[in-house]
Coordinates of N, CA and C in Angstrom, one line a residue:
M348 N 115.1 30.9 47.4 CA 114.5 32.0 48.2 C 113.0 32.1 48.0
A349 N 112.3 32.2 49.1 CA 110.8 32.2 49.0 C 110.3 33.5 48.4
P350 N 109.2 33.5 47.7 CA 108.6 34.7 47.1 C 108.4 35.8 48.2
L351 N 108.4 37.0 47.7 CA 108.2 38.1 48.6 C 106.9 38.0 49.3
G352 N 105.8 37.6 48.6 CA 104.5 37.4 49.2 C 104.5 36.5 50.4
T353 N 105.3 35.4 50.3 CA 105.4 34.4 51.4 C 106.1 35.0 52.6
L354 N 107.2 35.7 52.3 CA 107.9 36.4 53.4 C 107.0 37.3 54.2
I355 N 106.3 38.2 53.5 CA 105.4 39.1 54.1 C 104.3 38.4 54.9
Q356 N 103.8 37.3 54.3 CA 102.7 36.6 55.0 C 103.3 36.0 56.3
Q357 N 104.5 35.5 56.3 CA 105.1 34.9 57.5 C 105.3 36.0 58.6
L358 N 105.8 37.1 58.1 CA 106.1 38.2 59.1 C 104.8 38.8 59.7
W359 N 103.8 38.9 58.8 CA 102.5 39.4 59.3 C 101.9 38.5 60.3
S360 N 102.0 37.2 60.0 CA 101.4 36.2 60.9 C 102.1 36.3 62.3
K361 N 103.4 36.5 62.3 CA 104.1 36.7 63.6 C 103.6 37.9 64.4
F362 N 103.4 39.0 63.6 CA 102.9 40.2 64.3 C 101.5 40.0 64.9
L363 N 100.7 39.3 64.1 CA 99.3 39.0 64.6 C 99.3 38.1 65.8
L364 N 100.3 37.1 65.9 CA 100.4 36.2 67.0 C 101.0 36.9 68.2
A365 N 101.9 37.9 67.9 CA 102.6 38.5 69.0 C 101.7 39.2 70.0

């Protein structure tokens, strides 16, 4: 499982791109 920081970074990137 990826680190929590990585998960947040991926989710944040999706919100920024949305």
